[in-house]
Short mmCIF file of C-alpha atoms in Angstrom, two decimals:
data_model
loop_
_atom_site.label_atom_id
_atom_site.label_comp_id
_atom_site.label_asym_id
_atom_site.label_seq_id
_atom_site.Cartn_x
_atom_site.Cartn_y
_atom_site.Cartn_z
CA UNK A 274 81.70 65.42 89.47
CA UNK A 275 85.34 64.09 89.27
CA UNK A 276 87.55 62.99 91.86
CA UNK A 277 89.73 65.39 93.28
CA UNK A 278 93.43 64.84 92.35
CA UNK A 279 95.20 62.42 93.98
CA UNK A 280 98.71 64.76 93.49
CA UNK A 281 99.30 68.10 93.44
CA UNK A 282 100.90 70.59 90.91
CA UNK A 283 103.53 70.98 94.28
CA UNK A 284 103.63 67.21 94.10
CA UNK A 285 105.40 67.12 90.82
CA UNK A 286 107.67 70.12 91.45
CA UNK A 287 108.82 68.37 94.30
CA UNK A 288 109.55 65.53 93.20
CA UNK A 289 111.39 67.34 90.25
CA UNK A 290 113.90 68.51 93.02
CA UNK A 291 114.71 65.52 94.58
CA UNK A 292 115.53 64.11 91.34
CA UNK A 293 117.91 67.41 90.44
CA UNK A 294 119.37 67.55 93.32
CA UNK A 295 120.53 63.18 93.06
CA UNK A 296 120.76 63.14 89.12
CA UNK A 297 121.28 67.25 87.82
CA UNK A 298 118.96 68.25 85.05
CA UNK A 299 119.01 65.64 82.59
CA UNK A 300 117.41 63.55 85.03
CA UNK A 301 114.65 65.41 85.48
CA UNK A 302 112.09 63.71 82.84
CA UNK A 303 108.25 63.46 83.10
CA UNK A 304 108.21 59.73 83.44
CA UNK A 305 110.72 59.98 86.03
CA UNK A 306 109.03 62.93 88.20
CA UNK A 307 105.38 60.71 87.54
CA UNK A 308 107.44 57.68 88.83
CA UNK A 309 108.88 60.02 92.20
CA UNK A 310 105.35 60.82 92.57
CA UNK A 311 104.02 57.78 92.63
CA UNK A 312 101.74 58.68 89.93
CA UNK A 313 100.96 58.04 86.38
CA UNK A 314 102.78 58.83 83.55
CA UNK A 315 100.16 60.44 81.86
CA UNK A 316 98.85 62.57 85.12
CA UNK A 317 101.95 64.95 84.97
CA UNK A 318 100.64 66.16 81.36
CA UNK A 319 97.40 67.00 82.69
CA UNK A 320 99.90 69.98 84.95
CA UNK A 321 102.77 70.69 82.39
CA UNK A 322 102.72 70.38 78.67
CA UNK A 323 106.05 68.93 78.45
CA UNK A 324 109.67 68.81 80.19
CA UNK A 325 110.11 72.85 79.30
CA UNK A 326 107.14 73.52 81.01
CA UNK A 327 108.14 71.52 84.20
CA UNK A 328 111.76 72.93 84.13
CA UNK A 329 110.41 76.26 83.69
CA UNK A 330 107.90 75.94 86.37
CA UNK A 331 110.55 74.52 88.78
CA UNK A 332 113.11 77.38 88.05
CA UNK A 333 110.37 79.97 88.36
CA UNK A 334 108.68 78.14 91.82
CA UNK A 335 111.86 78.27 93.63
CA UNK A 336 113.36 81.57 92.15
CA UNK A 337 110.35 83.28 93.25
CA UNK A 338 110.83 81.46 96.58
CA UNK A 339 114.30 82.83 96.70
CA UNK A 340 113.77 86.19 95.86
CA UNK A 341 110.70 86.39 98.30
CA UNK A 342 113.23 86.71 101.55
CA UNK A 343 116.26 88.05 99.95
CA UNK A 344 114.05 91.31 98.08
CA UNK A 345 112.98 91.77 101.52
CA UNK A 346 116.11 91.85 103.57
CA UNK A 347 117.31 94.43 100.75
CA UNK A 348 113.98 96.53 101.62
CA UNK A 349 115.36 97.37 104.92
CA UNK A 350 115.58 101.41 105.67
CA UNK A 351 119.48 101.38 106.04
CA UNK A 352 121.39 100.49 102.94
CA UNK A 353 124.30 99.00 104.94
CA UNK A 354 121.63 96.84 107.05
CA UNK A 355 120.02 96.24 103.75
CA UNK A 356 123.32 94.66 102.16
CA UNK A 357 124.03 93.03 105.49
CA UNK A 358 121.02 91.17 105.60
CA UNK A 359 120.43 90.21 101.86
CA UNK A 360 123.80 88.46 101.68
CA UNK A 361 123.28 86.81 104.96
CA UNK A 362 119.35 85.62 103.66
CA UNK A 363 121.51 83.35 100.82
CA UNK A 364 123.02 81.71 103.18
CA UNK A 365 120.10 81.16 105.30
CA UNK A 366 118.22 79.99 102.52
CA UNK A 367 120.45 77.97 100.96
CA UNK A 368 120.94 76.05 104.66
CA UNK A 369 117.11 75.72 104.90
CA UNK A 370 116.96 74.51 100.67
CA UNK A 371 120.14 73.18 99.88
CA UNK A 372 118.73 71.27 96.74
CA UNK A 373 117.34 74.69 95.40
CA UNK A 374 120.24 76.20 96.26
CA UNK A 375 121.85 74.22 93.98
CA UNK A 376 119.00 74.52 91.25
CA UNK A 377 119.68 78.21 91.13
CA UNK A 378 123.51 77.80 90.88
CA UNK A 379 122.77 76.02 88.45
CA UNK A 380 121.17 78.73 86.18
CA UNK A 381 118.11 79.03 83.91
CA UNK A 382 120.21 77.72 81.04
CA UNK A 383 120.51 74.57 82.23
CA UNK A 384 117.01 74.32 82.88
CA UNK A 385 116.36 75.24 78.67
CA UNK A 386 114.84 78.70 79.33
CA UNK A 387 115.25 78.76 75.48
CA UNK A 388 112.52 76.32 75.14
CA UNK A 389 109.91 77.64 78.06
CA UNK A 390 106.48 79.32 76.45
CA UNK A 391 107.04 83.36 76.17
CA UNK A 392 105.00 83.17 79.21
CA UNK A 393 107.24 81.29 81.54
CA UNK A 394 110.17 83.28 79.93
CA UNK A 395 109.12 86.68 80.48
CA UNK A 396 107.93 85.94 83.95
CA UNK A 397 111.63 84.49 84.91
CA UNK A 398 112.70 88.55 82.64
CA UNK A 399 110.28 89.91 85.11
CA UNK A 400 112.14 87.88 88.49
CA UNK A 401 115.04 89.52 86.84
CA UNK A 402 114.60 92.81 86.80
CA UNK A 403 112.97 93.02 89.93
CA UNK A 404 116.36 91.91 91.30
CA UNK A 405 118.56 93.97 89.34
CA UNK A 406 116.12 96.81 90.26
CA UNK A 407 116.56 96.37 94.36
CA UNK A 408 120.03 95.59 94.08
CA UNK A 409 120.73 98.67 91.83
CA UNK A 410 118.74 100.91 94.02
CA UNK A 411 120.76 99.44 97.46
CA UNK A 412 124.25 99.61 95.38
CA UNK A 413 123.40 103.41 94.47
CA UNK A 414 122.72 104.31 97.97
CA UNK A 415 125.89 102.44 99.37
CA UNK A 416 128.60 103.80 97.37
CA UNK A 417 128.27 107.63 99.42
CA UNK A 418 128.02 105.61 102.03
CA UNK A 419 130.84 102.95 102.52
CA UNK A 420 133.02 105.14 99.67
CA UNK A 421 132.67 101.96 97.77
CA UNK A 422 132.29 101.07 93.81
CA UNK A 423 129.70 98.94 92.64
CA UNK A 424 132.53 96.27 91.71
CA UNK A 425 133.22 95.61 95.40
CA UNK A 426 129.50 96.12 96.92
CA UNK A 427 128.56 93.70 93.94
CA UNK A 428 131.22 91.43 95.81
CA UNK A 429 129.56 91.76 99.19
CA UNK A 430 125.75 91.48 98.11
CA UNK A 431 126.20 88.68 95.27
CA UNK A 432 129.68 86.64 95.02
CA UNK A 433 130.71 86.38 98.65
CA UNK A 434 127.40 85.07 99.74
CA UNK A 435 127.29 82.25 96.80
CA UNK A 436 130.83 81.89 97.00
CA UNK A 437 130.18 80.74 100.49
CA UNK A 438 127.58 78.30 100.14
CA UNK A 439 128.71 77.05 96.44
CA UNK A 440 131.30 74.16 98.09
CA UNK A 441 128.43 72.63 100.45
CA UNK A 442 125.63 72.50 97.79
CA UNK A 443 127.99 71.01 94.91
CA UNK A 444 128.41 68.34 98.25
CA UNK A 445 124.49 68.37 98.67
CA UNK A 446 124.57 69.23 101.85
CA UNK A 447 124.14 72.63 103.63
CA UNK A 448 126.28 74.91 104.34
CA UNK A 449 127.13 74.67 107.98
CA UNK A 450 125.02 77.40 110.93
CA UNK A 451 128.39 79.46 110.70
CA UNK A 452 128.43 80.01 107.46
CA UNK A 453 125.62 82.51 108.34
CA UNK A 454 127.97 84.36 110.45
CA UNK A 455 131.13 84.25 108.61
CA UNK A 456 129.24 86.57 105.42
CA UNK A 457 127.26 88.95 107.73
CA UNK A 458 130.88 89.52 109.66
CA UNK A 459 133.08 89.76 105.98
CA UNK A 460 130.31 92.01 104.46
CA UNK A 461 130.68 94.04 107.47
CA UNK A 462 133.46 94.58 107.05
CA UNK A 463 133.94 95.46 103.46
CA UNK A 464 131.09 97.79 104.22
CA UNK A 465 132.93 99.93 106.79
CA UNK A 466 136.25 99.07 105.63
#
């Protein structure tokens, strides 16, 4: 029986976003996530197969993290509550994972989804359309609603949200407790004009 390992798979991934967040992408190499570890070089290949496998797993870890909360707050029974809440979750989540934040600002193409396994790629296609699907289905019930297009509730759910965290995390830092409050308030508003 073998010894149980000293680091986990969470270990690495970790470590992978501490060095993003200090260095960007091109920082984050095996040797130097084994190093952040504390481990050795040659344990982070027994987890990953290479660096596309670690991005990919990083990108998919935290966009799965993302999604988790803001799918949820779009789930809510009243579209407008829905909307509400979903662009106020970035902003929470962002404040409670700037680095991630940041990761997923960043975009899968940074990350090389061109390189990840077909595995890895269709489960970030899968992420995807999940998304699209939740959004699509809130937009659809908002515009008879608010007497909005999609342009403008795509503005409330999606680009005023980032648009209000996207000068703290290229700062690495959170965005500030009223942040929060400043999108539910302007999505609010373009809700009910």
């Amino acid at each position: 029986m073998g010894r149980p390992p000293q680091h986990t798979t969470d270990d690495f991934l970790d470590a992978a976003v501490r060095i993003f967040a200090a260095k960007r992408v091109a920082g984050v190499t095996m040797s130097a996530v084994a190093r952040e570890v504390g481990a050795p070089s040659g344990s982070i290949y027994h987890r990953f197969s290479g660096r596309p496998a670690l991005l990919a797993a990083v990108w998919l870890r935290t966009l799965a993290d993302f999604q988790q909360g803001y799918l949820e707050a779009l789930d809510r029974e009243s579209p407008v509550e829905a909307a509400i809440e979903a662009a106020a979750q970035v902003v929470r989540w962002c404040r409670a994972h700037p680095a991630e934040g940041k990761l997923l600002y960043e975009g899968n193409r940074a990350f090389g989804v061109d390189d990840w396994s077909p595995a890895d790629r269709d489960r970030a296609d899968e992420a995807n359309r999940r998304l699209d699907t939740a959004i699509t289905k809130v937009v659809r019930e908002l515009r008879p609603l608010t007497g909005r297009s999609t342009d403008e509730l795509m503005l409330a759910l999606v680009d005023l949200p980032y648009a209000a965290v996207r000068r703290h995390l290229d700062r690495g830092e959170a965005p500030p407790p009223r942040t929060v409050d400043l999108v539910t308030r302007t999505v609010r508003t373009l809700l009910s004009g």
